[in-house]
JSON list of C-alpha atoms in Angstrom, two decimals:
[
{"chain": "A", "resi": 252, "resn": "UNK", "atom": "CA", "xyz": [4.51, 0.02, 25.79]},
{"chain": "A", "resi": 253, "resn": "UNK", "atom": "CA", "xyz": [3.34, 1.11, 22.53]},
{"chain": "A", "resi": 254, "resn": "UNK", "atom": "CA", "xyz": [-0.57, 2.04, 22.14]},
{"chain": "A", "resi": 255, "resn": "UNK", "atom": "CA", "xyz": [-2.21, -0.64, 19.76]},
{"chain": "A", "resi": 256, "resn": "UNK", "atom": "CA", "xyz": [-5.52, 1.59, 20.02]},
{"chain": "A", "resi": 257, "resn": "UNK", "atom": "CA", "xyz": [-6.13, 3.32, 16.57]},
{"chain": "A", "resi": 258, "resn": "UNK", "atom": "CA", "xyz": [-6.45, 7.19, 17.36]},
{"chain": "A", "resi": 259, "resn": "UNK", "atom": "CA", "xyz": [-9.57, 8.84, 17.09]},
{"chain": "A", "resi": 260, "resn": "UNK", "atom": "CA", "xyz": [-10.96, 10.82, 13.70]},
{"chain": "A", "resi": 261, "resn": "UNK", "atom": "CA", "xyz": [-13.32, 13.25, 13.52]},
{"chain": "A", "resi": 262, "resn": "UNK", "atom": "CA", "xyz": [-14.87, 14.37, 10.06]},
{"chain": "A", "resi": 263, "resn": "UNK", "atom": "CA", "xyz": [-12.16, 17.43, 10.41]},
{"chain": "A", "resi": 264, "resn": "UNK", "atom": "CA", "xyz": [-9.59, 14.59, 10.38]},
{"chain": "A", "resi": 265, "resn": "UNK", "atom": "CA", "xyz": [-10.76, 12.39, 7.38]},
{"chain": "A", "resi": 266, "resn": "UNK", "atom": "CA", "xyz": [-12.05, 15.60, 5.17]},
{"chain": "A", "resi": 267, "resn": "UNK", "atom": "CA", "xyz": [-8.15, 16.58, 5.58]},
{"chain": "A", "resi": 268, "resn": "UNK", "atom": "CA", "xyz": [-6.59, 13.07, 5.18]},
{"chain": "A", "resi": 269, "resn": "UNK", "atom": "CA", "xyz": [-8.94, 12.69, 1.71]},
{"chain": "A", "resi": 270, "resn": "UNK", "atom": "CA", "xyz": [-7.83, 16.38, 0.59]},
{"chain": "A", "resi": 271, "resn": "UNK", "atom": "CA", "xyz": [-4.44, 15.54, 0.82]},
{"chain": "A", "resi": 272, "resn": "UNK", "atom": "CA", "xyz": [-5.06, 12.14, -0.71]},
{"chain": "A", "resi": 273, "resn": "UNK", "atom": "CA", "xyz": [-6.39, 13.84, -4.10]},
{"chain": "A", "resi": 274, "resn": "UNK", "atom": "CA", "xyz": [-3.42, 16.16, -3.88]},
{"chain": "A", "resi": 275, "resn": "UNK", "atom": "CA", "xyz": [-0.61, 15.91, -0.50]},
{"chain": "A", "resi": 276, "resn": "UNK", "atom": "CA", "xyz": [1.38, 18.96, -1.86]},
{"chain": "A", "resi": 277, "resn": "UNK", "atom": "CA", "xyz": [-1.90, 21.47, -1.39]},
{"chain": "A", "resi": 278, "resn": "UNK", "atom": "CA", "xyz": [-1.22, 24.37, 0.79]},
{"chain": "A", "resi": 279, "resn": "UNK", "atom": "CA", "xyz": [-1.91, 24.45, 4.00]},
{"chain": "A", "resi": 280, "resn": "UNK", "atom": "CA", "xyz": [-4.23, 28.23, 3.12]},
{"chain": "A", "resi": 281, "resn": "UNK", "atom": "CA", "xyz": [-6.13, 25.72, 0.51]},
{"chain": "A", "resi": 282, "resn": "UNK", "atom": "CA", "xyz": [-7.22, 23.36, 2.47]},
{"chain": "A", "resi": 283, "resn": "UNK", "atom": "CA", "xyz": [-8.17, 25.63, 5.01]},
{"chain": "A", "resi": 284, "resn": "UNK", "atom": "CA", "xyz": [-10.35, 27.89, 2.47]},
{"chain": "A", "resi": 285, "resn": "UNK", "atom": "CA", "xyz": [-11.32, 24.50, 0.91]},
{"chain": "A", "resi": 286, "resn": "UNK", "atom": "CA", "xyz": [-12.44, 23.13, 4.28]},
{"chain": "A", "resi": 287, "resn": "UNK", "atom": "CA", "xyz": [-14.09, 26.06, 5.70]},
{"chain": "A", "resi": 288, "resn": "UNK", "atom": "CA", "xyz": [-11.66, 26.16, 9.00]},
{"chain": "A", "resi": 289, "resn": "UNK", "atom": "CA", "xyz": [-8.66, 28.29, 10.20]},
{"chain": "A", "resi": 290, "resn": "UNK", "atom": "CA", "xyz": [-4.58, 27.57, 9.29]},
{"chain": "A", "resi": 291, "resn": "UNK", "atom": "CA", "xyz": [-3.64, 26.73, 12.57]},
{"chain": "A", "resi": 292, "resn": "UNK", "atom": "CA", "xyz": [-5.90, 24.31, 12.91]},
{"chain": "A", "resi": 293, "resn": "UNK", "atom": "CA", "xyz": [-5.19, 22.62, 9.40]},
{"chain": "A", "resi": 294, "resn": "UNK", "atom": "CA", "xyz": [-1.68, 22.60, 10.87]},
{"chain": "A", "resi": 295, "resn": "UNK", "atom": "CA", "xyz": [-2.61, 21.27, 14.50]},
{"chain": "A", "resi": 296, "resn": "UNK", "atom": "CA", "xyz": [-4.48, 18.60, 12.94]},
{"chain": "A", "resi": 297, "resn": "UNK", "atom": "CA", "xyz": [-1.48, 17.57, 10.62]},
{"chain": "A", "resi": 298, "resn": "UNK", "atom": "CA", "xyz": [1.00, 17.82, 13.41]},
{"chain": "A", "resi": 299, "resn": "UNK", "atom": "CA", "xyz": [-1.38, 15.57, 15.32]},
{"chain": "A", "resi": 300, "resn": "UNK", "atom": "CA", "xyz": [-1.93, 12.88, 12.30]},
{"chain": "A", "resi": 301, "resn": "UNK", "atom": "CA", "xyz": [1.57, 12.55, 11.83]},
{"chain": "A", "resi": 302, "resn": "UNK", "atom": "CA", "xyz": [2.38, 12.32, 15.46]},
{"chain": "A", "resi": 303, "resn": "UNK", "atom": "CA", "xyz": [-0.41, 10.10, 15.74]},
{"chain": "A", "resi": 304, "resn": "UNK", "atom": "CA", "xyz": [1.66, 7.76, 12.75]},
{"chain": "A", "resi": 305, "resn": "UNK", "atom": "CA", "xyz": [-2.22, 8.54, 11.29]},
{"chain": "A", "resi": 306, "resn": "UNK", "atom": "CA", "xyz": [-0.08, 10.25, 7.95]},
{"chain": "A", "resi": 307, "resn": "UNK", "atom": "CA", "xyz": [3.31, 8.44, 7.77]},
{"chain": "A", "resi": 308, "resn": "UNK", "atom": "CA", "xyz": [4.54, 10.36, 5.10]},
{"chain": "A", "resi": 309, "resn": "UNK", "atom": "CA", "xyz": [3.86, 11.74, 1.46]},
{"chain": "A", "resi": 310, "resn": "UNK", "atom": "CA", "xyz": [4.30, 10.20, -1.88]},
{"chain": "A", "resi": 311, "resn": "UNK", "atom": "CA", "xyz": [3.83, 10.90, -5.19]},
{"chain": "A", "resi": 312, "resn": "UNK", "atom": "CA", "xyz": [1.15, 8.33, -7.09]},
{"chain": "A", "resi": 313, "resn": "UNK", "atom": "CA", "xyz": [2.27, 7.59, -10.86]},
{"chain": "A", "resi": 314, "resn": "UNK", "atom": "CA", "xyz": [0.48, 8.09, -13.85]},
{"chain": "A", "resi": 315, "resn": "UNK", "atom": "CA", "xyz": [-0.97, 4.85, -15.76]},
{"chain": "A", "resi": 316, "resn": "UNK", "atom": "CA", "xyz": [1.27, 5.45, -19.06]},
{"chain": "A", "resi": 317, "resn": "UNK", "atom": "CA", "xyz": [4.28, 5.76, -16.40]},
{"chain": "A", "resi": 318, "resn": "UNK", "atom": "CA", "xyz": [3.21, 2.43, -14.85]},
{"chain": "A", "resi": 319, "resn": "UNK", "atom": "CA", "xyz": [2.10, 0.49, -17.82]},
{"chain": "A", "resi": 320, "resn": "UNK", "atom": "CA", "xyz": [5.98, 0.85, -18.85]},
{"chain": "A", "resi": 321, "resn": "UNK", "atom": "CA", "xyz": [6.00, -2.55, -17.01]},
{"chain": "A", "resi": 322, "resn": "UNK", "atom": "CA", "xyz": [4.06, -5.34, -15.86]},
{"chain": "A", "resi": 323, "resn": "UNK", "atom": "CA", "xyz": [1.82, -5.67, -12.35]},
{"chain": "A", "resi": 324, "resn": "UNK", "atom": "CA", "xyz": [0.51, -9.01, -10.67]},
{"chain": "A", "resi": 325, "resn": "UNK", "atom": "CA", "xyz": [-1.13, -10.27, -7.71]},
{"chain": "A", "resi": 326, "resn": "UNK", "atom": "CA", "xyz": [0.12, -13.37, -6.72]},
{"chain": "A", "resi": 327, "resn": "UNK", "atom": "CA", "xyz": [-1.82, -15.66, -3.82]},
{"chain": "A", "resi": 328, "resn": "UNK", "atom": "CA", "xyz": [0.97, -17.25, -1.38]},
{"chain": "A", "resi": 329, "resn": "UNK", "atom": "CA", "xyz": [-0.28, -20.62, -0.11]},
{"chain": "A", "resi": 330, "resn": "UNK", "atom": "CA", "xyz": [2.80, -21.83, 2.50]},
{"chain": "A", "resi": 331, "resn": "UNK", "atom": "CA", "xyz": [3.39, -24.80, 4.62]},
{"chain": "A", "resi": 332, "resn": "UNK", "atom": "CA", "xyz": [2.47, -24.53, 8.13]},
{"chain": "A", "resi": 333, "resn": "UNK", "atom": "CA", "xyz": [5.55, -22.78, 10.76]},
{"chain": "A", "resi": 334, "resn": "UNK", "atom": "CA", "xyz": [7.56, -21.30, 7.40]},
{"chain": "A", "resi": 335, "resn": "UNK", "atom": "CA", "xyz": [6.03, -18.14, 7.50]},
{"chain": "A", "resi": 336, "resn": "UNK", "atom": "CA", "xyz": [8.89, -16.30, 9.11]},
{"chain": "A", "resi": 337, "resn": "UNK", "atom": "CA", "xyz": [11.30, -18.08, 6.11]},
{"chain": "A", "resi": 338, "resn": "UNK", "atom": "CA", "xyz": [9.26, -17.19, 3.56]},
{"chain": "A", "resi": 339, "resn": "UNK", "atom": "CA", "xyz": [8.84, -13.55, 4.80]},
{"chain": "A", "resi": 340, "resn": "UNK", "atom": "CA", "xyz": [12.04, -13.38, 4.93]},
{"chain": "A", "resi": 341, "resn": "UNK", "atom": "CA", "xyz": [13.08, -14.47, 1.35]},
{"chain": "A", "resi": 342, "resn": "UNK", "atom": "CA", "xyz": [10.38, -12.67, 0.07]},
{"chain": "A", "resi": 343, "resn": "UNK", "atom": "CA", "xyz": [11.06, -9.31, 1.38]},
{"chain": "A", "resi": 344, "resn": "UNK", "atom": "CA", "xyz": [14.68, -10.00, -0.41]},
{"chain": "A", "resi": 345, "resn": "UNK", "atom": "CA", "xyz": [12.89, -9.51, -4.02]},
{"chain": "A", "resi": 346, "resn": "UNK", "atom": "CA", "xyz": [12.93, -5.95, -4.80]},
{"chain": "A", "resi": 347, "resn": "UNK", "atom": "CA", "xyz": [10.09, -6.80, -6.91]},
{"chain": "A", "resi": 348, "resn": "UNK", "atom": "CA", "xyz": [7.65, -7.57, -4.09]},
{"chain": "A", "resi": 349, "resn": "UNK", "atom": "CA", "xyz": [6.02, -3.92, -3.70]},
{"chain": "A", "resi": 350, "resn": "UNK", "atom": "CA", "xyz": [3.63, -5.79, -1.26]},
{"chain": "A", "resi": 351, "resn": "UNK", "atom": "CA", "xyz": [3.18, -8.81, 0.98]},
{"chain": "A", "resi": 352, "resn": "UNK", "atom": "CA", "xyz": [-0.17, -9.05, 2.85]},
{"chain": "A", "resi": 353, "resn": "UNK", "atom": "CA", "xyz": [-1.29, -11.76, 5.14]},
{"chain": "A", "resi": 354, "resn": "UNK", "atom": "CA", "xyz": [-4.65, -12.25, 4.18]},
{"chain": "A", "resi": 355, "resn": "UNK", "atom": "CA", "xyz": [-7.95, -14.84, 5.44]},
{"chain": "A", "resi": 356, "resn": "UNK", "atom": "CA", "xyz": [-9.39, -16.89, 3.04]},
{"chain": "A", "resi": 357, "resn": "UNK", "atom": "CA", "xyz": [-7.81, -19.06, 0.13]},
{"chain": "A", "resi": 358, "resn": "UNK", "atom": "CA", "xyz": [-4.09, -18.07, 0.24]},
{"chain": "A", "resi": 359, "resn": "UNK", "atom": "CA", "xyz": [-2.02, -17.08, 3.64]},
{"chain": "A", "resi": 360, "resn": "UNK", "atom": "CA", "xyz": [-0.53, -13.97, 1.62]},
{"chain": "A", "resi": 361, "resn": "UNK", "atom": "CA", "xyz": [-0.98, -11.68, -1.49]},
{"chain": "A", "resi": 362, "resn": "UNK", "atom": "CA", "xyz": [1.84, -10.03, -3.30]},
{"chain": "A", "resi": 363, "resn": "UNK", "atom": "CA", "xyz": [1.75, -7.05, -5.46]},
{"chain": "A", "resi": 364, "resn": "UNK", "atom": "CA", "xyz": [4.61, -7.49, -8.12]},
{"chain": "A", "resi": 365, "resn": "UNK", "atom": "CA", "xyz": [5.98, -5.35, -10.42]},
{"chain": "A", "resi": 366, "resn": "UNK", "atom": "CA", "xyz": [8.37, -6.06, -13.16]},
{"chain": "A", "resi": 367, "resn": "UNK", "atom": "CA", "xyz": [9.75, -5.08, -16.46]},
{"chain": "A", "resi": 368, "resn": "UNK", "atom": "CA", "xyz": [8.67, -7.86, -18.94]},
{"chain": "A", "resi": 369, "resn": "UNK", "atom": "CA", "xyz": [6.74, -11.25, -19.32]},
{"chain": "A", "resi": 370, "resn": "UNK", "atom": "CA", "xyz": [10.22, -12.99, -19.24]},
{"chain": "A", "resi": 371, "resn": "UNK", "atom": "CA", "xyz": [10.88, -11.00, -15.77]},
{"chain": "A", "resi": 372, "resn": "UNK", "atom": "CA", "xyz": [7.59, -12.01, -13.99]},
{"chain": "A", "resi": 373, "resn": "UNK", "atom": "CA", "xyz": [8.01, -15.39, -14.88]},
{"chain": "A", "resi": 374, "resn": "UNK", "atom": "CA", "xyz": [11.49, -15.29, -13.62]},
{"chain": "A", "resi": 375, "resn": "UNK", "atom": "CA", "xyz": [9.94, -13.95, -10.23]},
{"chain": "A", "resi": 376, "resn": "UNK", "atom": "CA", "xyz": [7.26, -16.68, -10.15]},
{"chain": "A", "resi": 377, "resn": "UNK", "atom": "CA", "xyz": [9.90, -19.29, -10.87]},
{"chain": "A", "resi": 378, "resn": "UNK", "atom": "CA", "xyz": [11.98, -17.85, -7.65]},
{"chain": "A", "resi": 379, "resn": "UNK", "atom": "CA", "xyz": [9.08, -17.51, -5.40]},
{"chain": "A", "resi": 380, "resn": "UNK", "atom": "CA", "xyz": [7.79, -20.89, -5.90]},
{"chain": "A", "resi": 381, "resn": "UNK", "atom": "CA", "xyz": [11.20, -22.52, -5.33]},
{"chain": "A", "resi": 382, "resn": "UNK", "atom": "CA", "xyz": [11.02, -20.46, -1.62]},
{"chain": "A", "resi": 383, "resn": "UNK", "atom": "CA", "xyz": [11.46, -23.91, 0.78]},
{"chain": "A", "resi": 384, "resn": "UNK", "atom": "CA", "xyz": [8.09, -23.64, 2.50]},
{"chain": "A", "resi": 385, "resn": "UNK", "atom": "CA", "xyz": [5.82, -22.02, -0.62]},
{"chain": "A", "resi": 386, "resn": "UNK", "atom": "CA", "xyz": [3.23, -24.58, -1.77]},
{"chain": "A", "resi": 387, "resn": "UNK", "atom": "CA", "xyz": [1.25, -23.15, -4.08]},
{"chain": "A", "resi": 388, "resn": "UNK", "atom": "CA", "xyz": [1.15, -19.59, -6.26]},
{"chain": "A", "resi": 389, "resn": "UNK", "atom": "CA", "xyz": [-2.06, -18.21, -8.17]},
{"chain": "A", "resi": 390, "resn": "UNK", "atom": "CA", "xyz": [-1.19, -15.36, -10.59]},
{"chain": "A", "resi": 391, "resn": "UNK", "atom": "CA", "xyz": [-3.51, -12.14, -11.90]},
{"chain": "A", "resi": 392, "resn": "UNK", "atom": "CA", "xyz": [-1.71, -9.76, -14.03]},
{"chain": "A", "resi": 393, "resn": "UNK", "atom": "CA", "xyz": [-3.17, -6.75, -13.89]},
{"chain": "A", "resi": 394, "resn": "UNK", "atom": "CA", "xyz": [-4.33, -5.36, -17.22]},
{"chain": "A", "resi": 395, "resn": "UNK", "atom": "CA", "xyz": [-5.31, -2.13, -16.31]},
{"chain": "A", "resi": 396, "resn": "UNK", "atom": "CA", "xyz": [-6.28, 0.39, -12.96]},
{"chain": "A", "resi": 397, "resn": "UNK", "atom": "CA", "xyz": [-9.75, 1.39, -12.85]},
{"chain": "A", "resi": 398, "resn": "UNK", "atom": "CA", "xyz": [-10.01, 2.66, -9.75]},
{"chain": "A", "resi": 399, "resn": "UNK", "atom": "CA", "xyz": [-7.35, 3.99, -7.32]},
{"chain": "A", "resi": 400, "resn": "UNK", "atom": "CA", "xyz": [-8.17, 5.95, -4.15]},
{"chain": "A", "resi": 401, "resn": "UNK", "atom": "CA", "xyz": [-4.85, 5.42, -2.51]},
{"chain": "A", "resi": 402, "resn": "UNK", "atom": "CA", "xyz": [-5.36, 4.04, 0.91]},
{"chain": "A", "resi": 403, "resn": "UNK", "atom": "CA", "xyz": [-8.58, 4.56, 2.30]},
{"chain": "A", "resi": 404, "resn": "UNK", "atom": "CA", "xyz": [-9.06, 6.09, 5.85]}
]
């Protein structure tokens, strides 16, 4: 049986995880130096974090002129009681969808989108709200990023 208890952090822990969230391909000798501790532990801890599923993996974040090349939404998802699991589904089938979240509140989920034109999102928004079970869609494009911290811990 898996262990639904979220591991533990220290301030050790989340100092590293926000290092490497400014820049994952540091060294393992800089963040040590930066964080005042030895190398092995730096690596213990990582070892730990990733066996922990704490880290998952590394990525590389792109640059606003590199993203702007297309277009960004958030769409609300308001769906008909019992056709989550269909809508899931068909959703998870647009390559589009970077996204889905179940969320409280006025919608049952939130989509990040991301296509290559007006013409493209509208496309998308045409094909999600045909989805049997999807009653309602709110759209935000996003005009620009003003802050991005990655995923916080």
């Amino acid at each position: 049986m898996p262990d639904i208890h979220p591991p533990f952090l220290d301030e050790i822990d989340r100092q590293l995880i926000a290092a490497l969230q400014i820049n994952a391909r540091e060294s393992v000798a800089m963040l040590a130096r930066q964080m005042g501790i030895a190398r092995t532990t730096v690596t213990s801890r990582l070892a730990r974090l990733e066996k922990a599923n704490v880290i998952t993996g590394y990525g590389v974040r792109l640059g606003q002129r590199v993203v702007d090349g297309g277009l960004q939404a958030y769409v609300g998802i308001t769906v008909q009681p019992r056709s989550g699991k269909e809508v899931l589904r068909r959703l998870g089938a647009m390559a589009q969808v970077q996204q889905l979240c179940a969320v409280s509140g006025e919608f049952d989920y939130v989509a990040w989108l991301r296509t290559d034109s007006p013409e493209q999102l509208d496309q998308l928004l045409d094909q999600i709200g045909s989805v049997d079970g999807v009653e309602k869609t709110t759209t935000s494009i996003i005009l620009s990023s003003k802050i991005d911290r990655g995923q916080p811990v």
